[in-house]
Coordinates of C-alpha atoms and ligand atoms in Angstrom, one line a residue:
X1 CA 30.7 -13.5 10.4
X2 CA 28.6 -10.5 10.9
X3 CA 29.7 -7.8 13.4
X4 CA 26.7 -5.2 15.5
X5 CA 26.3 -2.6 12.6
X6 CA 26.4 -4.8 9.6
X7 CA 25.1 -2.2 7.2
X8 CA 26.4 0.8 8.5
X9 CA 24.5 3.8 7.2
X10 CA 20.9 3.2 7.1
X11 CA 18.9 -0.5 6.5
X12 CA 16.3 0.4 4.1
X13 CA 18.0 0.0 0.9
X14 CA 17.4 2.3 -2.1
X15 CA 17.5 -0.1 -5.8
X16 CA 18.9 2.0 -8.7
X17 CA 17.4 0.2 -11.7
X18 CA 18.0 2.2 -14.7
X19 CA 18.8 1.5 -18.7
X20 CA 21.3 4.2 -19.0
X21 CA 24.3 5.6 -16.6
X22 CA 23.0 8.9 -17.0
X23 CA 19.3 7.9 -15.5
X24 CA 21.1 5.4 -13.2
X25 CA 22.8 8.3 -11.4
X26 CA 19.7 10.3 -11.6
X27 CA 18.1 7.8 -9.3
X28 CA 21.5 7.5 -7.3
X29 CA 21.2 11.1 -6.3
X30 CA 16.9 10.6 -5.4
X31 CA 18.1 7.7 -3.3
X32 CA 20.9 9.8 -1.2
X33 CA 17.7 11.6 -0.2
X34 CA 16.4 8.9 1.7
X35 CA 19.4 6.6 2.4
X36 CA 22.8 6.0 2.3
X37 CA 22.5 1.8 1.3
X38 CA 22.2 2.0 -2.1
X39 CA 21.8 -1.5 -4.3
X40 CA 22.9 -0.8 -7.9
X41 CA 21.2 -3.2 -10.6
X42 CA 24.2 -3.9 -12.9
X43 CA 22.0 -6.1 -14.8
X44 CA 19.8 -3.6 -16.0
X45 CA 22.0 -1.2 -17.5
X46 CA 21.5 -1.9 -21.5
X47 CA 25.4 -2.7 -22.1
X48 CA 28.9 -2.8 -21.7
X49 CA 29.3 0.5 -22.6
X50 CA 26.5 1.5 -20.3
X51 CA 28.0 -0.3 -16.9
X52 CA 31.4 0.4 -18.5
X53 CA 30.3 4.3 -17.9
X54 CA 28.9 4.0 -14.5
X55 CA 31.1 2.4 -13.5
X56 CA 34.0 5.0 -14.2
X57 CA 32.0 7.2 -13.0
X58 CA 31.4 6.0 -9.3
X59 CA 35.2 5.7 -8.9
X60 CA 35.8 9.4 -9.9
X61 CA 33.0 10.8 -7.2
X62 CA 34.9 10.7 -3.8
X63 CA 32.4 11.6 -2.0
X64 CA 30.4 8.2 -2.6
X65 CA 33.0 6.6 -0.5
X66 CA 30.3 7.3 2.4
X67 CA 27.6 5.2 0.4
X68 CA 27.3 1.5 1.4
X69 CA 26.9 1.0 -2.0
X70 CA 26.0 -2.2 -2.9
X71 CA 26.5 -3.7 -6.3
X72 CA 24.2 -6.8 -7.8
X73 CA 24.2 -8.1 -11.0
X74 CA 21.4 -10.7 -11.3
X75 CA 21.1 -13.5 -14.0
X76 CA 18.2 -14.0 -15.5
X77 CA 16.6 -17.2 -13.8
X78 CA 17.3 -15.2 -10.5
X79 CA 15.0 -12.9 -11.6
X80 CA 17.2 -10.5 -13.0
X81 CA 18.0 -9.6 -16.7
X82 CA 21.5 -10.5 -17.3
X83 CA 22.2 -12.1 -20.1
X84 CA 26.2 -13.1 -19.5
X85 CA 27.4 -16.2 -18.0
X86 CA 28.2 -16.4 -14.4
X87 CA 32.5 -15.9 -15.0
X88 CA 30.9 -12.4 -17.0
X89 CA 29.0 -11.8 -13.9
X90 CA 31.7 -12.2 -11.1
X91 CA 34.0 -9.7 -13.6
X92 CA 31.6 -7.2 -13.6
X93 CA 31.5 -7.4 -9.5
X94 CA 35.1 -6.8 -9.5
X95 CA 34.9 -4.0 -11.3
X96 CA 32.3 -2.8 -9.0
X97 CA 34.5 -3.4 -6.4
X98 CA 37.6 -1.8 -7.8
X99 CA 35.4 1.4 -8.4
X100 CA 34.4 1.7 -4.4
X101 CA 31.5 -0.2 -4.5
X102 CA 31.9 -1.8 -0.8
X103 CA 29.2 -4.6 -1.1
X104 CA 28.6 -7.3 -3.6
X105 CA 25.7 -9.7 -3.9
X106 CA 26.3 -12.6 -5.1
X107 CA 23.5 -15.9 -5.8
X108 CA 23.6 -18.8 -4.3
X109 CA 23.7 -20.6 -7.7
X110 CA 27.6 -18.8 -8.6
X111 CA 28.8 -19.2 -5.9
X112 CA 28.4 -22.8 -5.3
X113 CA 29.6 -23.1 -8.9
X114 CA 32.9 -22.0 -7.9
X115 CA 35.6 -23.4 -5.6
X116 CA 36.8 -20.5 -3.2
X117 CA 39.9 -19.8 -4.4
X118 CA 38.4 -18.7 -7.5
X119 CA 35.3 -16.4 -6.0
X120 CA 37.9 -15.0 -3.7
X121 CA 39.9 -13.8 -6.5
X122 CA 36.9 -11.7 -8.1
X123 CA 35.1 -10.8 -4.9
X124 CA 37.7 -11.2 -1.9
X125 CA 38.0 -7.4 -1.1
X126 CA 34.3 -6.4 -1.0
X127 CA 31.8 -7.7 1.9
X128 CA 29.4 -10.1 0.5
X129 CA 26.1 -10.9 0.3
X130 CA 24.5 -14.8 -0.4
X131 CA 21.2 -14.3 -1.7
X132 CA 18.9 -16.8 -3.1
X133 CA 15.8 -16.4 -4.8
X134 CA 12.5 -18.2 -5.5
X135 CA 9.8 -16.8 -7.4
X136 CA 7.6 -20.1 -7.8
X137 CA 6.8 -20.1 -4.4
X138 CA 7.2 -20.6 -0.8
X139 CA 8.9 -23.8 -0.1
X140 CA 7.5 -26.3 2.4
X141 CA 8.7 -25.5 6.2
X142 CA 11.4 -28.2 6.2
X143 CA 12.7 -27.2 2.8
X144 CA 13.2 -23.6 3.9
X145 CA 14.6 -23.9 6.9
X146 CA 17.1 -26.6 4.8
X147 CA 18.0 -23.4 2.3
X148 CA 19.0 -21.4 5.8
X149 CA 21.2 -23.9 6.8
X150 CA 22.7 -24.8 3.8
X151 CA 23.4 -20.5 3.0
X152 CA 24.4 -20.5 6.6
X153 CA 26.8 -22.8 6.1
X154 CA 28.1 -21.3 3.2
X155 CA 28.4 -18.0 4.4
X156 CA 30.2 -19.5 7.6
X157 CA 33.1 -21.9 5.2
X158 CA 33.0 -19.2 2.4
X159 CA 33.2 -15.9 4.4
X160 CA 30.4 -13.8 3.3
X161 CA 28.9 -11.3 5.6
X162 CA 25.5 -11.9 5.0
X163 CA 22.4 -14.1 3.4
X164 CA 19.7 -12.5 1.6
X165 CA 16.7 -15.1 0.9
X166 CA 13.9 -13.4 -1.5
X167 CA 10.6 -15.8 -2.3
X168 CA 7.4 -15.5 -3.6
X169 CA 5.0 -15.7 -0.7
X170 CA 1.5 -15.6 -1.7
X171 CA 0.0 -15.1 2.0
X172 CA 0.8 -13.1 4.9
X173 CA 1.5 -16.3 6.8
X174 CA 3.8 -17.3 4.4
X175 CA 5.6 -14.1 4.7
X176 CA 6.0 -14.1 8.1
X177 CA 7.4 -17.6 8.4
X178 CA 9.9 -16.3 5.5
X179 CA 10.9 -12.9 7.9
X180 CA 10.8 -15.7 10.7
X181 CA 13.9 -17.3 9.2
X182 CA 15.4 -13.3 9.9
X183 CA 14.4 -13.0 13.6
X184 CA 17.2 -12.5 16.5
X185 CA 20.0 -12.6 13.4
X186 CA 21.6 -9.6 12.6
X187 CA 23.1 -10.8 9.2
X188 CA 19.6 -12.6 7.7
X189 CA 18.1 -10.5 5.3
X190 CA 14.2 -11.8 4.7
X191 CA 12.4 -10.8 1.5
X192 CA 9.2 -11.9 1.2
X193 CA 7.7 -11.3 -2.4
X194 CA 4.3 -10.3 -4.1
X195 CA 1.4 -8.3 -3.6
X196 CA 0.2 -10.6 -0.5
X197 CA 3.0 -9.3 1.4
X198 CA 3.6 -5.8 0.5
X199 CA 3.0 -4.4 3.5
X200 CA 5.6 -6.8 5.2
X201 CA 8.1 -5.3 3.0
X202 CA 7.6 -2.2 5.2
X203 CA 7.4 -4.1 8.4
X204 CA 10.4 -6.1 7.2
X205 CA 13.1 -4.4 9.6
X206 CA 10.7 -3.7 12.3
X207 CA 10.0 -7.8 12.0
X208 CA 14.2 -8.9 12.3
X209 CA 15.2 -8.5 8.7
X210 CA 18.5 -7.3 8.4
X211 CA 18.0 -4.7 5.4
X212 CA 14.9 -3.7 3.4
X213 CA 15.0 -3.3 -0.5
X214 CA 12.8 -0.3 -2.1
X215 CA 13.0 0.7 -5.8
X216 CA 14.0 4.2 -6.4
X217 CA 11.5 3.9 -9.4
X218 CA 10.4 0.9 -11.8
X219 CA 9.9 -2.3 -9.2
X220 CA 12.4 -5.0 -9.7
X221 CA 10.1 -7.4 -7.7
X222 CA 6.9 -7.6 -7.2
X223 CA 5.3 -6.1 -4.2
X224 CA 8.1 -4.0 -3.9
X225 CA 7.2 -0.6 -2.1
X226 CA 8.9 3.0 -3.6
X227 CA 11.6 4.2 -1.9
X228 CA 10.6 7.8 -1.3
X229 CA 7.0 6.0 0.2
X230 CA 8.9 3.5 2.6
X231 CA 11.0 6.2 4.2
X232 CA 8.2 9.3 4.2
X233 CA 4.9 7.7 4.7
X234 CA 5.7 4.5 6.3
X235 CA 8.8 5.5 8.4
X236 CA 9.8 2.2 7.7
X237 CA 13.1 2.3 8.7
X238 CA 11.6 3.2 12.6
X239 CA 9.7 1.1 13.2
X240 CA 10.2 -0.9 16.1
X241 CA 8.2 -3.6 18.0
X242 CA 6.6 -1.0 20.1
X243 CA 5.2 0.6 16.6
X244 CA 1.3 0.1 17.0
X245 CA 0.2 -1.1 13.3
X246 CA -3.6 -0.6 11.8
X247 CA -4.3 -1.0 8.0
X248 CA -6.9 -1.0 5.2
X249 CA -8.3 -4.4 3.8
X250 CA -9.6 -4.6 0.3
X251 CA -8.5 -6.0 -3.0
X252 CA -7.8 -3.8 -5.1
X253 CA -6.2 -1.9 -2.5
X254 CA -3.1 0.5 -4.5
X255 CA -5.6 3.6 -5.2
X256 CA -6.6 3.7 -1.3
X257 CA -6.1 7.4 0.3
X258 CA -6.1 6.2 3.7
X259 CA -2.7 5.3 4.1
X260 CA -2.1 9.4 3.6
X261 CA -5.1 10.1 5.9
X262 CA -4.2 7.9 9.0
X263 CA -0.5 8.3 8.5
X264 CA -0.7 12.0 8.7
X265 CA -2.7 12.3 11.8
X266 CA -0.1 9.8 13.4
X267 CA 2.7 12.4 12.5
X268 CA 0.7 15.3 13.8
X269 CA 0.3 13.4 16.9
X270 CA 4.0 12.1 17.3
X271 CA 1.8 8.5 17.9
X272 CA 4.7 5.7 17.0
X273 CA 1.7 4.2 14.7
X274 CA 1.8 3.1 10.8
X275 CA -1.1 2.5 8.8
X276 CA -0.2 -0.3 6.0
X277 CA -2.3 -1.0 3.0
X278 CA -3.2 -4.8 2.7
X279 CA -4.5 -6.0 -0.6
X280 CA -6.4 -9.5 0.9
X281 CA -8.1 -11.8 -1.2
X282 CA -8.4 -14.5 1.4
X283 CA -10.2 -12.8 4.5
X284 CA -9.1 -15.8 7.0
X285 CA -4.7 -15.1 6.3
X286 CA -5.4 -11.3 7.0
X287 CA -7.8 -12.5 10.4
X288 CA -4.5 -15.0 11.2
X289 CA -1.9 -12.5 10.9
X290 CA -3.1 -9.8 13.2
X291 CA -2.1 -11.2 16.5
X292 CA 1.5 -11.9 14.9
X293 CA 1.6 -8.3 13.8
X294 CA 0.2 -6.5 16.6
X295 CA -2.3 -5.0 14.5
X296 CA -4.9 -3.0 16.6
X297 CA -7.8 -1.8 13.8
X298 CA -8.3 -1.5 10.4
X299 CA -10.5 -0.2 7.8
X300 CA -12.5 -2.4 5.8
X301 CA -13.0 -1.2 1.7
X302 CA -14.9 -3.4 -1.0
X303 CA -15.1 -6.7 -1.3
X304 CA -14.8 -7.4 2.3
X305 CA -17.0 -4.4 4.4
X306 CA -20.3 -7.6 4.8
X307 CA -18.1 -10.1 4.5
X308 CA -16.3 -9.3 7.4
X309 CA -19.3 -9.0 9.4
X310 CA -19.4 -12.8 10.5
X311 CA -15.9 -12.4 12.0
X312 CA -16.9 -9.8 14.7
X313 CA -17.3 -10.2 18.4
X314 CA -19.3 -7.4 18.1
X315 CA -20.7 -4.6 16.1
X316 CA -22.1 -0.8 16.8
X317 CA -26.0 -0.3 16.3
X318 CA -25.5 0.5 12.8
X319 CA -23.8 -1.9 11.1
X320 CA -25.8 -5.2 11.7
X321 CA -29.0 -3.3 9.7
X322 CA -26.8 -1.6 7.3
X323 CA -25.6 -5.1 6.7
X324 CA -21.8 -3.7 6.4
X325 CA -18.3 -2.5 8.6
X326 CA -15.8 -0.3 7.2
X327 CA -14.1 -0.4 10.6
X328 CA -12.4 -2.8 13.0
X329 CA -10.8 -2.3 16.0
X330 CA -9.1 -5.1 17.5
X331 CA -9.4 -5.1 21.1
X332 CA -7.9 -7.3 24.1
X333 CA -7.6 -11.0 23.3
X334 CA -7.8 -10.3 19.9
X335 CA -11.7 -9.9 20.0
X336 CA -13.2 -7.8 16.7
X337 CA -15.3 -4.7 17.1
X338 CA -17.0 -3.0 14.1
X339 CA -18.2 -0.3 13.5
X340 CA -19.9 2.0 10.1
X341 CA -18.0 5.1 10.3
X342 CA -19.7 5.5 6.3
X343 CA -22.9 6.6 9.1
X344 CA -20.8 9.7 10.6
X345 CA -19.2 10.1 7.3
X346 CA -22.5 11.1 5.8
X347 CA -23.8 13.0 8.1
X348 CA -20.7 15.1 9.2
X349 CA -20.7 16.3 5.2
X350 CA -24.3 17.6 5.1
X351 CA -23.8 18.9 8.7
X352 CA -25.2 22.7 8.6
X353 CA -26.1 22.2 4.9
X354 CA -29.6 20.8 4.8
X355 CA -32.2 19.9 7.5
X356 CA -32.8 16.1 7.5
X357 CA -35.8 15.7 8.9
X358 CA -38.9 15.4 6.9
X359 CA -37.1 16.0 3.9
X360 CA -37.1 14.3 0.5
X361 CA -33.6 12.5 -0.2
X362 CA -33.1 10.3 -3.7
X363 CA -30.3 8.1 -3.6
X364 CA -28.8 6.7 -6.9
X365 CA -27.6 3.5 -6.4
X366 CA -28.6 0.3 -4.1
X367 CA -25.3 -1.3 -2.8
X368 CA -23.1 -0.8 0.5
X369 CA -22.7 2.8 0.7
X370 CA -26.1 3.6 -0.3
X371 CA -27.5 1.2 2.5
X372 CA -24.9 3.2 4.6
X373 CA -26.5 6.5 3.5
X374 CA -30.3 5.3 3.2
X375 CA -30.0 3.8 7.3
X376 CA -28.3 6.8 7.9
X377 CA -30.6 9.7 6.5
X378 CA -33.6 7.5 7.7
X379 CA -33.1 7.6 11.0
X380 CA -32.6 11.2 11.0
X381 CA -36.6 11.0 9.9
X382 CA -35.5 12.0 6.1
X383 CA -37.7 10.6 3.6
X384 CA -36.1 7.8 1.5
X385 CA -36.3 7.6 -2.3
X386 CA -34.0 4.7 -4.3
X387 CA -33.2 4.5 -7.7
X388 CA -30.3 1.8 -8.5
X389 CA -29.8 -0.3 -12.0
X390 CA -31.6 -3.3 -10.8
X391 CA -34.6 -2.2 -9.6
X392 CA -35.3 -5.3 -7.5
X393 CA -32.1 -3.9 -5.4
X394 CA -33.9 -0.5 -5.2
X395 CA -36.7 -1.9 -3.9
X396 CA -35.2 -4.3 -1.4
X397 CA -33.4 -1.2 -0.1
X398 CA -36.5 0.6 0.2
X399 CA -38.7 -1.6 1.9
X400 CA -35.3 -1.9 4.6
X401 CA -35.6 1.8 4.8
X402 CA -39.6 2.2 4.4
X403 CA -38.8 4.7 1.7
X404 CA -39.8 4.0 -2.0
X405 CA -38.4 2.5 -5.0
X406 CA -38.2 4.7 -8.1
X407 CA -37.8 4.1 -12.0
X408 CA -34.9 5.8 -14.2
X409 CA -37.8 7.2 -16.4
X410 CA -39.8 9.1 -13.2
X411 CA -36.9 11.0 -12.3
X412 CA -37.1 14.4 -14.6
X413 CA -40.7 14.8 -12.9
X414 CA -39.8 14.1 -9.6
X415 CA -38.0 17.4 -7.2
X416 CA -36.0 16.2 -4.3
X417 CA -34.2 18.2 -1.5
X418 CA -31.2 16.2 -1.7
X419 CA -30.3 14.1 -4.5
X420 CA -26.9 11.4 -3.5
X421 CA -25.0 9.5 -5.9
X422 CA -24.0 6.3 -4.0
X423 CA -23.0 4.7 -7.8
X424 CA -19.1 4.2 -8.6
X425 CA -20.4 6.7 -12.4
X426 CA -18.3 9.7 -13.0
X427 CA -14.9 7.7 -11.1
X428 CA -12.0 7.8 -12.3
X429 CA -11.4 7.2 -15.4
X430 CA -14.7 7.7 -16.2
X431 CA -14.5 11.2 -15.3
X432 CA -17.1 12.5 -17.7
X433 CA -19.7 10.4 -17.1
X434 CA -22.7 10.7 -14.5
X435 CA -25.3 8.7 -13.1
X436 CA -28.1 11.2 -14.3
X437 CA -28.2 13.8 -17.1
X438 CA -29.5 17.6 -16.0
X439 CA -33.0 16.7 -16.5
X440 CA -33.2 14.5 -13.6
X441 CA -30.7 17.0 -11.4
X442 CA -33.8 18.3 -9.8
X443 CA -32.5 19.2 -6.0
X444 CA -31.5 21.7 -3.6
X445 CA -28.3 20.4 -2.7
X446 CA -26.7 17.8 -4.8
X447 CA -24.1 15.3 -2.7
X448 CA -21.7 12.9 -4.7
X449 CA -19.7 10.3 -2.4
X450 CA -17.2 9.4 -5.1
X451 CA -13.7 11.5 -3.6
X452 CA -11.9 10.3 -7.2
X453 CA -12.2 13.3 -8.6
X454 CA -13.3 15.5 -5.9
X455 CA -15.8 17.5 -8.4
X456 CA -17.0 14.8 -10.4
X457 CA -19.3 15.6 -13.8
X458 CA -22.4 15.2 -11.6
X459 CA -21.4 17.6 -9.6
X460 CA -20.8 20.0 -12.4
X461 CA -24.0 19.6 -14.2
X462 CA -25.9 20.1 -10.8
X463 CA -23.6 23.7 -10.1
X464 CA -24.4 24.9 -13.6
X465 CA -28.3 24.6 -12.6
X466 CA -27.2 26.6 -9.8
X467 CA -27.7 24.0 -6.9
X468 CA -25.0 23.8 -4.0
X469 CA -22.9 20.5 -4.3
X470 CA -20.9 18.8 -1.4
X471 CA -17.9 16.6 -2.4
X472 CA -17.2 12.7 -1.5
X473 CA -14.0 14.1 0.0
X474 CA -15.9 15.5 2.8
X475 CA -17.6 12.0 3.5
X476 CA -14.2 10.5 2.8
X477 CA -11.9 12.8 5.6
X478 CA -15.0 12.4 7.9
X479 CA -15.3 8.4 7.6
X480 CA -11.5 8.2 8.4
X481 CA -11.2 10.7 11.1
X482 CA -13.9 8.4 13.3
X483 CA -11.4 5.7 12.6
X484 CA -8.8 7.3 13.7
X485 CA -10.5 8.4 17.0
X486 CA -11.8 5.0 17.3
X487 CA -8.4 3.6 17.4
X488 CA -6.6 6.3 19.4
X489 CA -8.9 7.5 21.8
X490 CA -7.6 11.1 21.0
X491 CA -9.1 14.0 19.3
X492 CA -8.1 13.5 15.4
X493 CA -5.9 16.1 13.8
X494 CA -8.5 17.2 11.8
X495 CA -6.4 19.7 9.9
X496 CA -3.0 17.9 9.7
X497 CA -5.0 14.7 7.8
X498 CA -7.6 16.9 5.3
X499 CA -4.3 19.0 4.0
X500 CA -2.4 15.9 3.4
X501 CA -5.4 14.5 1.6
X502 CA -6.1 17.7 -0.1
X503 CA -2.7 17.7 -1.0
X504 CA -2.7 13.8 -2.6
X505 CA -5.5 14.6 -4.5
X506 CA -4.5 17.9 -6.1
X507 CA -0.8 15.6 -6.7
X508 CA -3.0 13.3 -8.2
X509 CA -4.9 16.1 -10.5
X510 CA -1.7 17.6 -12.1
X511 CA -0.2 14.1 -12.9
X512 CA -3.0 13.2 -14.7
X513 CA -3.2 17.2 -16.6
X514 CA 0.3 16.6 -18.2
Ligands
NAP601 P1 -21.3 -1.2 -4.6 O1 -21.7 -1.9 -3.4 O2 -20.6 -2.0 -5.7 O3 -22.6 -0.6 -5.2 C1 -22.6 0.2 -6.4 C2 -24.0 0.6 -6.8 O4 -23.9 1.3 -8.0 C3 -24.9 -0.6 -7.1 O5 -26.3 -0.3 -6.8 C4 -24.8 -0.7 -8.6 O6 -25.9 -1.3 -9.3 C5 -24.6 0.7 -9.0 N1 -23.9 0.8 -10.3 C6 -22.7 0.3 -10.6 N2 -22.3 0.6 -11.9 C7 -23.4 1.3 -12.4 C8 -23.6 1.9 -13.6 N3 -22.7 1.9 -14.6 N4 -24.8 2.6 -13.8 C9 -25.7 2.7 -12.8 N5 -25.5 2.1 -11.6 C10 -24.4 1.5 -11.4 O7 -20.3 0.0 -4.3 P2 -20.4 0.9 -3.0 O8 -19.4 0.4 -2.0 O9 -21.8 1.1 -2.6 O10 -19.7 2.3 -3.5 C11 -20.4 3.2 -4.4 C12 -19.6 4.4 -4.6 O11 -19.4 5.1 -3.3 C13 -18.1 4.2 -5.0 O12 -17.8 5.1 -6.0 C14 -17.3 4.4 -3.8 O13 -16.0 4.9 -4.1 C15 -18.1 5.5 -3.1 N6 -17.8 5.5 -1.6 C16 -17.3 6.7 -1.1 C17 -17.1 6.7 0.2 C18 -16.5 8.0 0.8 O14 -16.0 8.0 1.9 N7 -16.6 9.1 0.1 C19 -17.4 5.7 1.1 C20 -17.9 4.5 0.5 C21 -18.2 4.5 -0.8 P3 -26.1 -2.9 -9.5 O15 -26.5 -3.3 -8.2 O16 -27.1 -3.0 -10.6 O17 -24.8 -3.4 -9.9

């Protein structure tokens, strides 16, 4: 069957999914950027005329005889968006193949619809691949491994090169007994599908699959990770099992910066580390998969940062008051450490700015970071003032704190020497809103932990009464950086990880200007 290099350029595969032939060869030539295994989806080209064109136009480019491209054209209950019957299908391979395409993939479903002979005469000359897909669902353990042996068997009596089995697996443990089915064979490729198990999709190589899949642009299954992100922030395609892995929990979790912020000190480093984000909604398949993966910390991000804290082993002196972890690290026989790096955060971004102690702080808002922030400023002998939307919150918080609760409506008579908003108002989207209107902005120093825009409208209404401002970016690249350390044991590089957070933010800026 399979021989040592069965894809031979590289093993994460770029998927041109495109509507037109012009488009599809736009994304052909992003894709040679990162790879040369490219998967083109004749299925989503919007015609004849369409493939018909791409098609002629692959077999006049010599110079793609070095791309292992590969050609799929998936039906429709495969998950694809062909239309044709499966005779259509198997013509269109061959005309893949006779225009240099070097791969086919063909389902399960053809070709056990056809008798040898008959698939050999469309798809004889290419190398083949047997994939089968499932989107309902993992299968039960006995019924997958009866899907391996019954594609092994095909690919053994039918000579194809290689089996691709994609499912739906709504939990890390599912994935992993899916990429299971991949381990020690050099010809299984393992895809396991959804959100769940995004970041196994970039672990997929490093965990015995044989190829990974990664949409140049529009997904073509869910979970699926961009190309250009798989290869430049994950490194996926080096990662090895000596590749130390450390992550951010939350749900939702796509937004998250910290993937850019820990990945970026790794690089600067030259650590062989990758920081994965893992959307969880069940707390206990996360806690299961970590010995499986290796994984030695992670951040913790909403709804999971008190959850979490029954899980520990163990916790630093701030978090058990604060009542919250946004940092684990995982440490020898699996046992769970936590720790608040929001603490450090806070006080690394009003370091030199204002003098805590004695002073008069107001902090909009009453949930998990402003506990973080009202613990924090406290014991640095500030004097705490809380004004939240449910004023029994504000007061709980204060009584914690032995600071004070305060009404909306006392605010324009009260002065404060800091003034925090610990409230998700002015975030993005809701860029023009703020917590307070100038009125109540009555402060020396105005701090706003929301990073999403860096200079959020509260911000602006405090500079235009001419008070100093510090940004939730500062919190944010100071909360990370103590993870990092935590983890590492090194000295963070400081500079390497705020310019390629600066840098995603002012990406993020200009996409949303045009
Ligand atoms: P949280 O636990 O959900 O608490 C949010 C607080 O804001 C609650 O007191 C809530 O009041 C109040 N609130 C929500 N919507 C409001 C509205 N429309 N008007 C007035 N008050 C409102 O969230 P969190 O974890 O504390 O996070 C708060 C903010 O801090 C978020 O924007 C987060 O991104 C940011 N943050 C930044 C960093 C950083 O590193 N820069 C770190 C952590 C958090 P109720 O209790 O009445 O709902």
């Amino acid at each position: 069957m399979a021989d040592e290099h069965l894809f031979r350029a590289d093993r994460v595969c770029g998927v041109v999914a495109a509507r037109t032939a012009a488009e599809a060869w736009r994304q052909i030539r992003e894709a040679l950027r990162y790879t040369a295994t490219i998967e083109l989806r004749l299925d989503w080209l919007t015609g004849a005329g369409e493939r018909r064109k791409l098609l002629g136009s692959l077999k006049k480019h010599r110079r793609n005889r070095q791309v292992s491209f590969i050609a799929t054209c998936r039906r429709q209950n495969a998950g694809g968006k062909f239309h044709g019957s499966m005779s259509d299908q198997l013509s269109l391979l061959r005309s893949a193949i006779a225009a240099g395409c070097p791969w086919v993939d063909v389902e399960m479903e053809t070709v056990e619809s056809f008798p040898a002979f008959a698939l050999d005469l469309y798809t004889a000359r290419a190398r083949r691949i047997l994939s089968f897909h499932d989107f309902r669902g993992m299968p039960h353990a006995a019924e997958l491994a009866g899907i391996v042996r019954r594609m092994e068997n095909l690919c053994a009596n039918r000579g194809f090169d290689a089996l691709k089995i994609a499912v739906t697996c709504n939990s890390l443990g599912k994935g992993l007994q899916l990429l299971e089915t991949a381990r020690e064979k050099r010809n299984v490729i393992a895809v396991p599908m959804g959100e769940t198990c995004a970041p196994l999709r970039i672990l997929a190589l490093r965990e015995g699959s044989a190829l990974s899949y990664a949409p140049v642009e529009e997904a073509t299954a869910p979970g699926q990770i961009r190309l250009a992100e798989l290869c430049r922030l994950y490194r996926s395609g080096r990662l090895t099992s000596a590749t130390c892995v450390y992550g951010v929990i939350g749900n939702p979790i796509v937004h998250s910066l910290s993937p850019i912020l820990h990945n970026a000190g790794f690089r600067a480093r030259k650590i062989d580390a990758v920081y994965l984000p893992f959307r969880v909604a069940d707390l206990s398949d996360f806690l299961g998969a970590i010995p499986r993966l290796r994984i030695g910390g992670f951040s913790v991000t909403l709804p999971h940062k008190q959850k979490l804290l029954r899980f520990l082993d163990g916790c630093d002196s701030l978090a058990k008051p604060i009542g919250a972890v946004n940092t684990v690290a995982v440490r020898a026989n699996e046992k769970l450490f936590g720790y608040n790096t929001d603490s450090l955060g806070v006080l690394r971004a009003l370091q030199g700015k204002l003098e805590l102690r004695g002073h008069r702080v107001l902090i909009l808002g009453a949930g998990g970071a402003a506990r973080a922030v009202a613990f924090t400023l406290a014991r640095e002998g500030a004097r705490i003032f809380i004004c939240s939307r449910t004023l029994s919150r504000s007061r709980r918080l204060a009584r914690d704190v032995h600071g004070q609760a305060l009404k909306r409506g006392t605010l324009r008579r009260g002065s404060f020497d800091l003034i925090v908003n610990a409230t998700p108002v002015g975030m993005h989207p809701r860029e023009n809103e703020s917590p307070i209107g100038p009125p109540e902005i009555n402060c020396a120093l105005a701090f706003d932990l929301i990073y999403r825009p860096p200079r959020t409208k509260f911000l602006r209404l405090a500079a235009s009464k001419g008070i100093r401002t510090v940004s939730g970016v500062e919190m944010f690249l100071a909360q990370g950086i103590a993870q990092w350390e935590i983890w590492t044991g090194l000295r963070a590089p400081v500079n390497a990880m705020r310019s390629a957070v600066l840098a995603a933010l002012r990406g993020e800026k200009s996409e949303l200007s045009k």
